[in-house]
JSON list of C-alpha atoms in Angstrom, two decimals:
[
{"chain": "A", "resi": 1, "resn": "MET", "atom": "CA", "xyz": [61.72, 45.78, 162.06]},
{"chain": "A", "resi": 2, "resn": "LEU", "atom": "CA", "xyz": [60.79, 42.18, 161.33]},
{"chain": "A", "resi": 3, "resn": "LEU", "atom": "CA", "xyz": [57.29, 41.12, 160.29]},
{"chain": "A", "resi": 4, "resn": "THR", "atom": "CA", "xyz": [56.67, 37.37, 160.25]},
{"chain": "A", "resi": 5, "resn": "LYS", "atom": "CA", "xyz": [54.03, 34.70, 160.62]},
{"chain": "A", "resi": 6, "resn": "ASP", "atom": "CA", "xyz": [56.47, 32.43, 162.49]},
{"chain": "A", "resi": 7, "resn": "LYS", "atom": "CA", "xyz": [55.22, 32.73, 166.06]},
{"chain": "A", "resi": 8, "resn": "LYS", "atom": "CA", "xyz": [57.67, 30.09, 167.32]},
{"chain": "A", "resi": 9, "resn": "ILE", "atom": "CA", "xyz": [60.73, 32.35, 167.05]},
{"chain": "A", "resi": 10, "resn": "ARG", "atom": "CA", "xyz": [60.25, 33.54, 170.62]},
{"chain": "A", "resi": 11, "resn": "PHE", "atom": "CA", "xyz": [60.61, 29.94, 171.83]},
{"chain": "A", "resi": 12, "resn": "ASN", "atom": "CA", "xyz": [63.76, 29.12, 169.84]},
{"chain": "A", "resi": 13, "resn": "GLU", "atom": "CA", "xyz": [66.71, 30.20, 171.99]},
{"chain": "A", "resi": 14, "resn": "LEU", "atom": "CA", "xyz": [69.12, 30.71, 169.07]},
{"chain": "A", "resi": 15, "resn": "GLU", "atom": "CA", "xyz": [66.64, 32.88, 167.18]},
{"chain": "A", "resi": 16, "resn": "LYS", "atom": "CA", "xyz": [65.68, 34.76, 170.34]},
{"chain": "A", "resi": 17, "resn": "ARG", "atom": "CA", "xyz": [69.36, 35.50, 171.07]},
{"chain": "A", "resi": 18, "resn": "ALA", "atom": "CA", "xyz": [69.81, 36.76, 167.50]},
{"chain": "A", "resi": 19, "resn": "ILE", "atom": "CA", "xyz": [66.85, 39.10, 168.00]},
{"chain": "A", "resi": 20, "resn": "GLN", "atom": "CA", "xyz": [68.36, 40.37, 171.23]},
{"chain": "A", "resi": 21, "resn": "ARG", "atom": "CA", "xyz": [71.88, 40.74, 169.82]},
{"chain": "A", "resi": 22, "resn": "ASN", "atom": "CA", "xyz": [70.66, 42.64, 166.76]},
{"chain": "A", "resi": 23, "resn": "ARG", "atom": "CA", "xyz": [68.06, 44.69, 168.68]},
{"chain": "A", "resi": 24, "resn": "VAL", "atom": "CA", "xyz": [65.19, 43.62, 166.44]},
{"chain": "A", "resi": 25, "resn": "ARG", "atom": "CA", "xyz": [61.62, 44.86, 166.70]},
{"chain": "A", "resi": 26, "resn": "GLU", "atom": "CA", "xyz": [59.66, 41.75, 165.74]},
{"chain": "A", "resi": 27, "resn": "PHE", "atom": "CA", "xyz": [55.95, 41.61, 165.01]},
{"chain": "A", "resi": 28, "resn": "TYR", "atom": "CA", "xyz": [54.31, 38.29, 164.20]},
{"chain": "A", "resi": 29, "resn": "PHE", "atom": "CA", "xyz": [50.82, 37.27, 163.21]},
{"chain": "A", "resi": 30, "resn": "ALA", "atom": "CA", "xyz": [49.18, 35.29, 166.02]},
{"chain": "A", "resi": 31, "resn": "SER", "atom": "CA", "xyz": [48.39, 32.45, 163.61]},
{"chain": "A", "resi": 32, "resn": "GLY", "atom": "CA", "xyz": [50.34, 31.33, 160.57]},
{"chain": "A", "resi": 33, "resn": "ASN", "atom": "CA", "xyz": [47.17, 30.14, 158.86]},
{"chain": "A", "resi": 34, "resn": "TYR", "atom": "CA", "xyz": [45.91, 33.50, 157.62]},
{"chain": "A", "resi": 35, "resn": "SER", "atom": "CA", "xyz": [45.70, 34.22, 153.91]},
{"chain": "A", "resi": 36, "resn": "GLY", "atom": "CA", "xyz": [47.74, 37.06, 152.42]},
{"chain": "A", "resi": 37, "resn": "ALA", "atom": "CA", "xyz": [44.59, 39.18, 152.16]},
{"chain": "A", "resi": 38, "resn": "GLU", "atom": "CA", "xyz": [43.73, 38.55, 155.84]},
{"chain": "A", "resi": 39, "resn": "MET", "atom": "CA", "xyz": [47.26, 39.45, 156.95]},
{"chain": "A", "resi": 40, "resn": "ALA", "atom": "CA", "xyz": [47.11, 42.65, 154.86]},
{"chain": "A", "resi": 41, "resn": "GLU", "atom": "CA", "xyz": [43.82, 43.66, 156.53]},
{"chain": "A", "resi": 42, "resn": "MET", "atom": "CA", "xyz": [45.22, 42.91, 159.98]},
{"chain": "A", "resi": 43, "resn": "LEU", "atom": "CA", "xyz": [48.35, 44.92, 159.22]},
{"chain": "A", "resi": 44, "resn": "VAL", "atom": "CA", "xyz": [46.35, 47.96, 158.09]},
{"chain": "A", "resi": 45, "resn": "VAL", "atom": "CA", "xyz": [44.38, 47.91, 161.36]},
{"chain": "A", "resi": 46, "resn": "ALA", "atom": "CA", "xyz": [47.54, 47.31, 163.44]},
{"chain": "A", "resi": 47, "resn": "LEU", "atom": "CA", "xyz": [49.76, 49.99, 161.86]},
{"chain": "A", "resi": 48, "resn": "SER", "atom": "CA", "xyz": [49.03, 52.66, 164.46]},
{"chain": "A", "resi": 49, "resn": "ASP", "atom": "CA", "xyz": [49.66, 50.17, 167.31]},
{"chain": "A", "resi": 50, "resn": "ILE", "atom": "CA", "xyz": [52.89, 49.04, 165.63]},
{"chain": "A", "resi": 51, "resn": "ALA", "atom": "CA", "xyz": [54.08, 52.65, 165.39]},
{"chain": "A", "resi": 52, "resn": "ARG", "atom": "CA", "xyz": [53.14, 53.21, 169.05]},
{"chain": "A", "resi": 53, "resn": "PHE", "atom": "CA", "xyz": [55.05, 50.08, 170.10]},
{"chain": "A", "resi": 54, "resn": "CYS", "atom": "CA", "xyz": [58.14, 51.25, 168.23]},
{"chain": "A", "resi": 55, "resn": "ARG", "atom": "CA", "xyz": [58.01, 54.59, 170.08]},
{"chain": "A", "resi": 56, "resn": "ARG", "atom": "CA", "xyz": [57.17, 53.09, 173.48]},
{"chain": "A", "resi": 57, "resn": "TYR", "atom": "CA", "xyz": [59.49, 50.08, 173.67]},
{"chain": "A", "resi": 58, "resn": "GLU", "atom": "CA", "xyz": [63.21, 50.01, 173.05]},
{"chain": "A", "resi": 59, "resn": "PRO", "atom": "CA", "xyz": [64.34, 47.07, 170.95]},
{"chain": "A", "resi": 60, "resn": "PRO", "atom": "CA", "xyz": [64.68, 44.19, 171.20]},
{"chain": "A", "resi": 61, "resn": "PHE", "atom": "CA", "xyz": [61.11, 43.06, 171.60]},
{"chain": "A", "resi": 62, "resn": "ILE", "atom": "CA", "xyz": [58.64, 40.58, 170.15]},
{"chain": "A", "resi": 63, "resn": "ALA", "atom": "CA", "xyz": [54.96, 41.50, 169.75]},
{"chain": "A", "resi": 64, "resn": "SER", "atom": "CA", "xyz": [51.98, 39.64, 168.32]},
{"chain": "A", "resi": 65, "resn": "ILE", "atom": "CA", "xyz": [49.31, 40.91, 165.96]},
{"chain": "A", "resi": 66, "resn": "SER", "atom": "CA", "xyz": [45.87, 39.40, 166.59]},
{"chain": "A", "resi": 67, "resn": "LYS", "atom": "CA", "xyz": [43.13, 38.73, 164.03]},
{"chain": "A", "resi": 68, "resn": "THR", "atom": "CA", "xyz": [41.43, 41.97, 165.16]},
{"chain": "A", "resi": 69, "resn": "GLY", "atom": "CA", "xyz": [44.66, 43.94, 164.67]},
{"chain": "A", "resi": 70, "resn": "ASN", "atom": "CA", "xyz": [45.52, 44.31, 168.34]},
{"chain": "A", "resi": 71, "resn": "VAL", "atom": "CA", "xyz": [49.24, 44.30, 169.16]},
{"chain": "A", "resi": 72, "resn": "GLY", "atom": "CA", "xyz": [50.55, 42.71, 172.35]},
{"chain": "A", "resi": 73, "resn": "LEU", "atom": "CA", "xyz": [54.04, 42.49, 173.87]},
{"chain": "A", "resi": 74, "resn": "ARG", "atom": "CA", "xyz": [55.29, 38.90, 174.16]},
{"chain": "A", "resi": 75, "resn": "PHE", "atom": "CA", "xyz": [59.00, 39.35, 174.89]},
{"chain": "A", "resi": 76, "resn": "PRO", "atom": "CA", "xyz": [60.39, 40.61, 177.09]},
{"chain": "A", "resi": 77, "resn": "THR", "atom": "CA", "xyz": [57.55, 39.95, 179.46]},
{"chain": "A", "resi": 78, "resn": "LYS", "atom": "CA", "xyz": [56.18, 42.86, 181.45]},
{"chain": "A", "resi": 79, "resn": "ASP", "atom": "CA", "xyz": [57.30, 42.97, 185.08]}
]
């Protein structure tokens, strides 16, 4: 599992291919401007959603974590 604040990975084709090839479960913070304390709070709220995502979706996938701790699938897109 990868946790990052770099939300642009899903737009970089080389990085996206690496995620696919290595079957990564990536979660990123929706904004890279949060403080460490804010990210920690968001992560605590999001932990149950993150666990649910890991059970529900086979890797590879990319999901965002919002300021309120909501987790949303970003790649692959839902059909």
